[in-house]
Coordinates of C-alpha atoms in Angstrom, one line a residue:
G1 CA 0.2 0.0 0.0
S2 CA 1.3 3.3 -0.2
M3 CA 1.9 6.2 2.5
E4 CA -1.3 8.0 4.4
E5 CA -0.4 11.0 6.2
R6 CA -3.0 11.9 8.7
K7 CA -2.7 15.7 10.0
D8 CA -6.3 16.2 12.1
S9 CA -5.2 17.4 15.6
A10 CA -7.1 14.4 17.3
T11 CA -5.0 11.4 15.4
V12 CA -1.9 12.9 15.7
L13 CA -2.6 14.0 19.7
D14 CA -4.0 10.1 20.3
W15 CA -0.5 9.1 18.6
L16 CA 2.0 11.4 20.1
Q17 CA 0.5 10.7 23.5
R18 CA 0.9 7.1 23.3
S19 CA 4.4 7.3 22.2
G20 CA 5.8 9.2 24.3
V21 CA 7.5 11.3 22.1
Q22 CA 6.6 14.5 23.1
D23 CA 8.8 14.4 26.5
S24 CA 11.4 14.1 24.0
F25 CA 10.8 18.1 23.3
D26 CA 11.8 21.0 25.8
T27 CA 11.0 23.1 22.3
S28 CA 6.9 24.2 22.6
G29 CA 4.8 24.4 19.4
L30 CA 6.0 21.8 17.2
E31 CA 4.3 20.8 14.5
F32 CA 3.5 17.0 13.9
S33 CA 2.2 14.3 11.8
V34 CA 1.2 10.9 11.3
R35 CA 2.8 8.7 8.7
I36 CA 1.0 5.3 8.1
Y37 CA 3.1 2.5 6.3
G38 CA 1.9 -0.7 4.6
K39 CA 4.4 -3.8 5.2
G40 CA 7.4 -3.4 2.5
E41 CA 7.2 -0.1 1.9
I42 CA 9.9 1.8 1.0
I43 CA 10.3 4.6 3.2
T44 CA 13.7 6.1 2.6
S45 CA 16.2 5.1 0.0
P46 CA 19.4 7.0 -1.3
D47 CA 17.3 9.2 -3.9
K48 CA 14.4 10.2 -1.5
P49 CA 16.1 10.8 1.9
A50 CA 13.9 11.6 4.7
D51 CA 12.7 14.7 4.5
N52 CA 12.0 15.3 8.3
L53 CA 13.0 13.0 11.3
M54 CA 10.1 10.2 12.4
F55 CA 9.5 8.7 15.2
I56 CA 8.7 5.2 14.9
A57 CA 5.3 4.6 16.9
E58 CA 4.4 1.4 15.7
G59 CA 5.9 -1.8 13.7
S60 CA 9.4 -1.8 12.5
G61 CA 11.5 -1.5 9.7
E62 CA 14.5 -2.7 8.0
I63 CA 17.7 -1.0 7.0
Y64 CA 19.9 -2.0 4.5
G65 CA 22.3 -0.8 2.1
I66 CA 22.7 -2.1 -1.3
R67 CA 26.6 -4.0 -2.1
Q68 CA 28.7 -2.8 -4.7
D69 CA 27.7 -6.5 -6.9
G70 CA 23.7 -5.4 -6.2
S71 CA 23.0 -7.5 -3.4
L72 CA 21.3 -6.6 -0.1
N73 CA 23.3 -6.2 3.0
P74 CA 20.9 -5.9 6.3
V75 CA 22.2 -3.3 9.2
A76 CA 20.2 -2.8 11.6
L77 CA 16.4 -3.2 12.3
V78 CA 14.8 0.3 13.9
S79 CA 11.6 -0.3 15.6
A80 CA 9.3 1.8 18.5
P81 CA 11.1 4.3 19.9
G82 CA 13.5 4.3 16.9
I83 CA 14.1 7.2 15.0
I84 CA 14.0 7.5 10.5
G85 CA 16.0 10.5 9.5
D86 CA 18.4 11.4 12.6
F87 CA 21.1 11.4 9.8
E88 CA 19.6 13.8 7.6
F89 CA 18.3 16.0 10.1
I90 CA 21.8 16.4 11.5
G91 CA 22.9 18.3 8.0
T92 CA 25.0 15.9 7.1
G93 CA 22.8 14.5 3.5
G94 CA 21.4 11.6 2.5
T95 CA 22.4 8.4 3.7
P96 CA 23.6 5.3 1.2
F97 CA 21.0 2.9 3.4
Y98 CA 17.0 2.0 2.7
V99 CA 14.6 1.8 5.2
E100 CA 11.6 -0.4 4.3
A101 CA 8.7 -1.4 6.0
R102 CA 8.8 -4.9 8.1
T103 CA 5.5 -4.6 9.5
A104 CA 2.7 -2.2 9.0
M105 CA 4.3 1.1 10.8
I106 CA 2.9 4.2 12.1
C107 CA 5.2 7.0 12.6
I108 CA 5.4 10.5 14.2
V109 CA 7.1 12.8 11.8
L110 CA 8.3 15.8 13.3
H111 CA 7.9 18.8 10.5
S112 CA 11.2 20.2 11.7
G113 CA 11.9 23.1 9.2
Q114 CA 10.8 26.5 11.0
S115 CA 11.8 25.4 14.4
R116 CA 15.4 23.9 13.4
S117 CA 17.1 26.4 15.1
R118 CA 15.3 26.1 18.2
L119 CA 15.4 22.4 18.6
M120 CA 19.4 22.8 18.5
A121 CA 19.4 24.5 21.2
D122 CA 16.9 22.2 22.9
P123 CA 19.2 19.7 25.2
R124 CA 16.6 17.0 25.8
F125 CA 16.0 16.6 22.0
L126 CA 19.5 16.8 21.6
Y127 CA 20.0 14.1 24.0
M128 CA 17.9 11.9 22.3
L129 CA 18.7 12.3 19.1
L130 CA 22.5 11.3 20.3
M131 CA 21.7 8.2 21.6
S132 CA 19.8 7.0 18.7
I133 CA 22.7 8.1 16.3
A134 CA 25.4 6.7 18.6
D135 CA 23.1 3.4 18.5
K136 CA 22.6 3.2 14.8
F137 CA 26.6 4.1 15.0
S138 CA 27.1 1.0 16.8
M139 CA 25.1 -1.1 14.7
F140 CA 26.9 -0.4 11.4
V141 CA 30.3 -0.7 12.9
S142 CA 29.2 -4.1 13.8
I143 CA 27.4 -5.5 11.0
E144 CA 30.0 -8.1 10.2
G145 CA 30.2 -9.6 13.8
V146 CA 31.6 -8.1 16.8
E147 CA 35.0 -10.0 16.8
G148 CA 38.1 -8.1 15.9
T149 CA 39.7 -5.1 17.5
V150 CA 38.7 -1.5 17.3
E151 CA 41.0 -1.3 14.1
D152 CA 40.0 -4.5 12.4
R153 CA 36.0 -3.2 12.4
L154 CA 37.5 0.5 11.9
L155 CA 39.2 -1.1 8.4
R156 CA 35.5 -3.7 7.5
Y157 CA 34.1 0.1 7.8
L158 CA 35.9 2.4 6.0
R159 CA 35.7 -0.7 3.0
D160 CA 32.1 -0.5 3.4
F161 CA 30.8 2.9 3.8
C162 CA 33.5 4.8 2.4
P163 CA 33.9 4.4 -1.5
E164 CA 37.1 6.0 -1.9
G165 CA 38.8 4.6 1.1
V166 CA 38.7 7.5 3.5
L167 CA 37.0 8.6 6.3
D168 CA 36.4 12.2 5.3
G169 CA 34.7 13.1 8.8
V170 CA 32.3 10.7 10.2
G171 CA 29.7 12.5 8.8
K172 CA 30.3 12.0 5.4
A173 CA 31.0 8.4 5.7
M174 CA 27.3 8.3 6.5

């Protein structure tokens, strides 16, 4: 099925309360909507990066990359209270990953355009964003299994995520 977006305040408030997402902000007056994705739907892709931060309220998604030979490389599962679009939000541009709904998914979308500067000064929000990114980062680093030294894992990371073999700032590597 194709994504459905609900903006009516009753639906949005209901999901904000159920998910506890509202507790992740000290910033007031934020604008949210609710997106409903069907199983198998592609939520983000390298050519369609996340346009907003999305908080998963229900369901789960799979993050995967595509190897140079065209095969799929599962990276991580994301489920409530996970976030989609955190790397895009901090300004690293798109990501080389796809997120696909493994089940039907309900996401709370933060329309961050106007409030971006306020959000960047919101410690509670930044803490949550940092935790989300750290969590994903640890998954990316352990994709090949956790054995091996930090050096081994860094080399694998360079091989898998840095096409030119250059770790040119962690942001660009994502």
